[in-house]
CSV table of C-alpha atoms in Angstrom, one decimal:
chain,number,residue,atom,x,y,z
A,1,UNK,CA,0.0,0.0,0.0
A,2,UNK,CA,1.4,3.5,-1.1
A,3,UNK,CA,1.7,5.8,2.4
A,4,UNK,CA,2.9,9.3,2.1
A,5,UNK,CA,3.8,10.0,5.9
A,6,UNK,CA,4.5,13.2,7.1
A,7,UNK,CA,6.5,14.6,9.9
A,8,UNK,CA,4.5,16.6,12.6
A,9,UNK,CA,3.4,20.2,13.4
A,10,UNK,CA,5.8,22.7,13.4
A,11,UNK,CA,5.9,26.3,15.2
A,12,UNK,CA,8.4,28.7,13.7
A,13,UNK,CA,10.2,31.8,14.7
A,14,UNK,CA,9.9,34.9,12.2
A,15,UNK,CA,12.8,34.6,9.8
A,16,UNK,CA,14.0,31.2,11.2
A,17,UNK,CA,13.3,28.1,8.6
A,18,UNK,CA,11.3,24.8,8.9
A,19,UNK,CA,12.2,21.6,7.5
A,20,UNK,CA,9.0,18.9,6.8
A,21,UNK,CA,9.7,15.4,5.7
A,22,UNK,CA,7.6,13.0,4.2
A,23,UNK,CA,8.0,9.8,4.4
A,24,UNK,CA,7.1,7.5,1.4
A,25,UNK,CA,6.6,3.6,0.9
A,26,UNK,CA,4.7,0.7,-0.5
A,27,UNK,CA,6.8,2.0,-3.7
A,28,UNK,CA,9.9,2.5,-5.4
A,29,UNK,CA,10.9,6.2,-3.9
A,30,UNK,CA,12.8,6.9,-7.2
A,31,UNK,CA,10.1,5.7,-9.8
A,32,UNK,CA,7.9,8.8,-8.9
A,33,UNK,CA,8.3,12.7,-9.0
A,34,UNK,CA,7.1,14.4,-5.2
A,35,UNK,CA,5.4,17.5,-5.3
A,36,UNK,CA,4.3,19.9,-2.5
A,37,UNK,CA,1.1,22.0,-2.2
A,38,UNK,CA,0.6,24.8,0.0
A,39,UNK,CA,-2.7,25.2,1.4
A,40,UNK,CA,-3.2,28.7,4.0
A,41,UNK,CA,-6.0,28.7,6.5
A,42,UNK,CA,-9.5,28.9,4.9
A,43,UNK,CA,-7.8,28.6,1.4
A,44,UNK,CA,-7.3,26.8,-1.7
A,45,UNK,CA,-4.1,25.2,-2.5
A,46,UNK,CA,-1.2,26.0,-4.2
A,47,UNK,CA,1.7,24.4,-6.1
A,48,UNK,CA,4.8,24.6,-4.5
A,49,UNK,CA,7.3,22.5,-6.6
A,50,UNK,CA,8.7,19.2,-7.2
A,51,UNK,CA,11.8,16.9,-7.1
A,52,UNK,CA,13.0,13.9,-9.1
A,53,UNK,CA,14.2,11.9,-6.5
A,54,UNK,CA,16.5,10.0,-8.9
A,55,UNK,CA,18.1,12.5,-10.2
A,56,UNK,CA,17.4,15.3,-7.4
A,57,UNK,CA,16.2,17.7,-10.2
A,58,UNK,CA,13.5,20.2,-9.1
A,59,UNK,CA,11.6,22.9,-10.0
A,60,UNK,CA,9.5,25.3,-8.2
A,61,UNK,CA,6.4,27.9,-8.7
A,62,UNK,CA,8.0,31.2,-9.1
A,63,UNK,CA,6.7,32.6,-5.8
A,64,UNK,CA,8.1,29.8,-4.3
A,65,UNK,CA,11.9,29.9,-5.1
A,66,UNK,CA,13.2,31.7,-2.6
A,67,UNK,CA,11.0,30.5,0.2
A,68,UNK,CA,10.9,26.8,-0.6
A,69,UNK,CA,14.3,24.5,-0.3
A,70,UNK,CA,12.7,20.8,-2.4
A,71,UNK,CA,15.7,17.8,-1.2
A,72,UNK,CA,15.0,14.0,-1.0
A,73,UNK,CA,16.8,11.0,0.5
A,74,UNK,CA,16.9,7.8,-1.3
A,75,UNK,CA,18.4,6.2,1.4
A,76,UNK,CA,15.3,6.4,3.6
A,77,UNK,CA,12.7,7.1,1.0
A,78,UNK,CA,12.4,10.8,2.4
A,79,UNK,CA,11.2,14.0,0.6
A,80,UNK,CA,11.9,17.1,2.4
A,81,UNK,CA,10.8,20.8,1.9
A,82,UNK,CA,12.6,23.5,3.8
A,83,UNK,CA,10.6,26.8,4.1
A,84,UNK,CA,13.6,29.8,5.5
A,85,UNK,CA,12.9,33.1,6.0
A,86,UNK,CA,9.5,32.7,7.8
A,87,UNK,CA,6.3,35.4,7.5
A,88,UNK,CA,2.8,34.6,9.2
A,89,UNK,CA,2.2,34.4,5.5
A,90,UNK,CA,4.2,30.9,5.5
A,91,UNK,CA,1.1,29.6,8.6
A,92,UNK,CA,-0.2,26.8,6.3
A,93,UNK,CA,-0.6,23.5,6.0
A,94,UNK,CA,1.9,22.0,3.6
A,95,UNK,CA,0.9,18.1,1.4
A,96,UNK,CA,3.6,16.3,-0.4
A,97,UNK,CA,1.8,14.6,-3.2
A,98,UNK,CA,3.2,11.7,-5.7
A,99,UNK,CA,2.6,12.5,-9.0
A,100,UNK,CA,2.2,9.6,-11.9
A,101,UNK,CA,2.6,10.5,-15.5
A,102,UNK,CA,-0.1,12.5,-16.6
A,103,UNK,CA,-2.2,11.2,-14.0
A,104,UNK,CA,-2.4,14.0,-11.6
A,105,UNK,CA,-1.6,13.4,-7.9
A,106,UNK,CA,-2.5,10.1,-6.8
A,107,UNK,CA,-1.2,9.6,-3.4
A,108,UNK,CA,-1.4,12.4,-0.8
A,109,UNK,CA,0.4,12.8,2.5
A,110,UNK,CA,-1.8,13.8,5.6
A,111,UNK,CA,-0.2,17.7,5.8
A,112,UNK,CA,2.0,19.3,8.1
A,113,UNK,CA,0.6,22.5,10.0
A,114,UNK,CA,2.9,25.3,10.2
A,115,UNK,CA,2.5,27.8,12.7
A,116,UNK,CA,5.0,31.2,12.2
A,117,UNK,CA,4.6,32.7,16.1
A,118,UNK,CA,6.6,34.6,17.9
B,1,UNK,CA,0.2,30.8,-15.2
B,2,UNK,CA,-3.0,29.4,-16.2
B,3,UNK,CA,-5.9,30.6,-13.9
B,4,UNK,CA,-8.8,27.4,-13.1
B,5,UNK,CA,-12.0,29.2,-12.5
B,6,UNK,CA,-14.2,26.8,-10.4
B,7,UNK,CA,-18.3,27.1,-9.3
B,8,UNK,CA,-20.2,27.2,-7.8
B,9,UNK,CA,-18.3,27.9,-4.3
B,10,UNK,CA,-20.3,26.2,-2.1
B,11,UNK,CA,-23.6,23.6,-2.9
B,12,UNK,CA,-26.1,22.0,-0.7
B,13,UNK,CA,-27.7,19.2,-2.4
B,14,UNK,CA,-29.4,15.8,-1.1
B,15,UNK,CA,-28.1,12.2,-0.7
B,16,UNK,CA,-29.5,10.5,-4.5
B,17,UNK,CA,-29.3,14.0,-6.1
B,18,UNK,CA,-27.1,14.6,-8.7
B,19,UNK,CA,-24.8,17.7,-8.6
B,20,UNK,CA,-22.4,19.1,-11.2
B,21,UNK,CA,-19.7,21.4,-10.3
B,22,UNK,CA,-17.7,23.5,-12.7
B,23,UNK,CA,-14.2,24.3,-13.6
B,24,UNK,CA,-13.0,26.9,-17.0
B,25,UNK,CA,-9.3,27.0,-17.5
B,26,UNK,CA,-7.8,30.6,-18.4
B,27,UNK,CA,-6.1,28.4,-21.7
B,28,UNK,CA,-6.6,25.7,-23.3
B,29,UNK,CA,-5.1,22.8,-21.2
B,30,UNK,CA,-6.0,20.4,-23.6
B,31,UNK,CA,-7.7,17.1,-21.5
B,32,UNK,CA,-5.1,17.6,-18.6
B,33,UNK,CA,-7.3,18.3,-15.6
B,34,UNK,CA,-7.7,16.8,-12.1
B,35,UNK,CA,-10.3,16.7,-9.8
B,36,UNK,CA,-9.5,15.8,-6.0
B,37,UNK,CA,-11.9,15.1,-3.1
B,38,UNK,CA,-11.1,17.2,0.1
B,39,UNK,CA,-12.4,15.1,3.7
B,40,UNK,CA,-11.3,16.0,7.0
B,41,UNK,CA,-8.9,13.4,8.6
B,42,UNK,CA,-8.4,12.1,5.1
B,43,UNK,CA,-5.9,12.3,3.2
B,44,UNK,CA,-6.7,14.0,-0.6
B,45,UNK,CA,-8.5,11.8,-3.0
B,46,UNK,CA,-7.6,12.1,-7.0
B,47,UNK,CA,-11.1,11.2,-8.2
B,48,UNK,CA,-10.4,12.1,-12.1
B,49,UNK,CA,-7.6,12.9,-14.5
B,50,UNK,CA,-7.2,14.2,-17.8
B,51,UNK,CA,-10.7,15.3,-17.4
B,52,UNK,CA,-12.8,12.1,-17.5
B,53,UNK,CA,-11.1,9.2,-16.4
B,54,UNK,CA,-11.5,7.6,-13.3
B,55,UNK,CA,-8.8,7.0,-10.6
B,56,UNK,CA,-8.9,3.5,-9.6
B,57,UNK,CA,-11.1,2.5,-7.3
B,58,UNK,CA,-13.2,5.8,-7.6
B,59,UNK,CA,-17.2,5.1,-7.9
B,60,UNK,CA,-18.7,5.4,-11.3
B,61,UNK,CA,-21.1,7.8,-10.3
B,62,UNK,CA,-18.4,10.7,-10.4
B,63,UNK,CA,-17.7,11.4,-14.2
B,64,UNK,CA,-16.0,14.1,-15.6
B,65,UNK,CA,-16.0,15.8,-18.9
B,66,UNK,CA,-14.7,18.9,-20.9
B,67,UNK,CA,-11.1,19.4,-23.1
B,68,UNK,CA,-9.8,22.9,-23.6
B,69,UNK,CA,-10.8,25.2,-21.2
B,70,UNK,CA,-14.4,24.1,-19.9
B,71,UNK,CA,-14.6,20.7,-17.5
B,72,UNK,CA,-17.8,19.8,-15.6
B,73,UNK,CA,-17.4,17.1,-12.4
B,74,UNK,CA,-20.9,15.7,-11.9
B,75,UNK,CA,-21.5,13.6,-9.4
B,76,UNK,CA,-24.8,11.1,-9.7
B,77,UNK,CA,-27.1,9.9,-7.1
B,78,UNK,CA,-25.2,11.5,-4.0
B,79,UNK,CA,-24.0,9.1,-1.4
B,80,UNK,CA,-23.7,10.5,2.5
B,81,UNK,CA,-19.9,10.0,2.2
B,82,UNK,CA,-19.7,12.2,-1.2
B,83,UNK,CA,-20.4,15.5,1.0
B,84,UNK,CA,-16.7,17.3,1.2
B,85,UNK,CA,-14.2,19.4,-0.9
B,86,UNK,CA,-13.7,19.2,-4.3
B,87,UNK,CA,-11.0,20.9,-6.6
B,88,UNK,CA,-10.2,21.0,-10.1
B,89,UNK,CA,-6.6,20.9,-11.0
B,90,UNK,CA,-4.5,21.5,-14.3
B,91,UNK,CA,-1.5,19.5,-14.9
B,92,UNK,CA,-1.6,20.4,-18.4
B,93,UNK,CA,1.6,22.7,-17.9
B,94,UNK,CA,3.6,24.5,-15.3
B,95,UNK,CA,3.0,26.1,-12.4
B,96,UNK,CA,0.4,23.6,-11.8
B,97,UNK,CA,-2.8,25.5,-10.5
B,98,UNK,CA,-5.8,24.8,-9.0
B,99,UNK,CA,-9.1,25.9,-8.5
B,100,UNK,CA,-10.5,27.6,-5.6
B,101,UNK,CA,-12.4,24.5,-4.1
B,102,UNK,CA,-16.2,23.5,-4.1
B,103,UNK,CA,-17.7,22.6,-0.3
B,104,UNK,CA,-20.3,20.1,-1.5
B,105,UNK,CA,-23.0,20.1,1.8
B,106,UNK,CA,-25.9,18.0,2.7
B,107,UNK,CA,-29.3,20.2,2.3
């Protein structure tokens, strides 16, 4: 069974930087592009990025590029987004999603809330 | 980027009613749109892609049609656990975007 598990809440200073990981099995890590989605209290979602785990190639939304840090681990199966420079405007919850070819996202992790307090 | 339009916002319908929801593309995204099913302590369901075919294992009373910019989710005969969010998604090109959501409630 295909389980996208993600790492737990996280509460972040202003301007410090969080680190999420998401934990993927019941497939091959490196057969499958991870994406992350953004979605802010009350809101839709948004498109963060993704990474080619085999070949650690990523790409990322353009509002995204300096906020978002997309690494994985094929060691342990392990994507990892790395939000720096935090705002209350990064408070969200954040999804790492497998995507198949042309297929959309079919596997979703459970999301990670991210709480930017002082 | 390539703005997805989605309505109604919200709908209140009836379990066995039938409900469609809409979704216009800013472009033409050719076929290549999503539609995912939103569900408290759930994770996110892919219901659709490339606008009308099902994701295994999704009932065949959701459908979806539309190519180019227009895409209609309908959803037959409404079953109690069918009430939650829906989004449309393109993954036609990138930045992949998404619509603003649907809350799908029981009248």
């Amino acid at each position: 069974e295909v389980q996208l598990q993600q790492s737990g809440p996280e509460v972040g200073r202003p301007g410090s930087s969080v680190k999420i990981s998401c934990k993927a099995s019941g497939y091959t890590f490196t057969d499958y592009v991870m994406n992350w989605v953004k979605q802010s209290p009350g809101q839709g979602l948004e498109w963060i990025g993704w990474i080619d785990p085999e070949y650690g190639s990523t790409d990322y939304a353009e509002k995204f590029k300096k906020k978002a840090t997309l690494t994985a681990d094929t060691s342990s199966s392990t994507a990892y987004i790395q939000l720096s420079s935090l705002t209350s405007e990064d408070t969200a919850t954040y999804f790492c999603a497998r995507v198949a070819v042309a297929t959309g996202f079919d596997y979703w992790g459970q999301g990670v809330m991210v709480t930017v307090s002082s | 980027d390539v703005q997805m339009t989605q309505s109604p916002s919200y709908l209140a319908a009836s379990p066995g009613e039938s409900v469609s929801i809409s979704c216009k593309a800013s472009k033409s995204i050719n076929t290549y749109l999503a539609w995912y099913q939103e569900k408290p302590g759930k994770t996110n369901k892919l219901l659709i892609y490339s606008g009308s075919t099902l994701q295994s294992g999704t009932p065949s009373r959701f459908s979806g049609s539309g190519s180019g910019t227009d895409f209609t989710l309908t959803i037959r005969s409404l079953e109690p656990e069918d009430f939650a969010v829906y989004y449309c998604q393109q993954h036609n090109e990138y930045p992949l975007t998404f619509g603003s959501g649907t809350k799908l409630e029981i009248k």
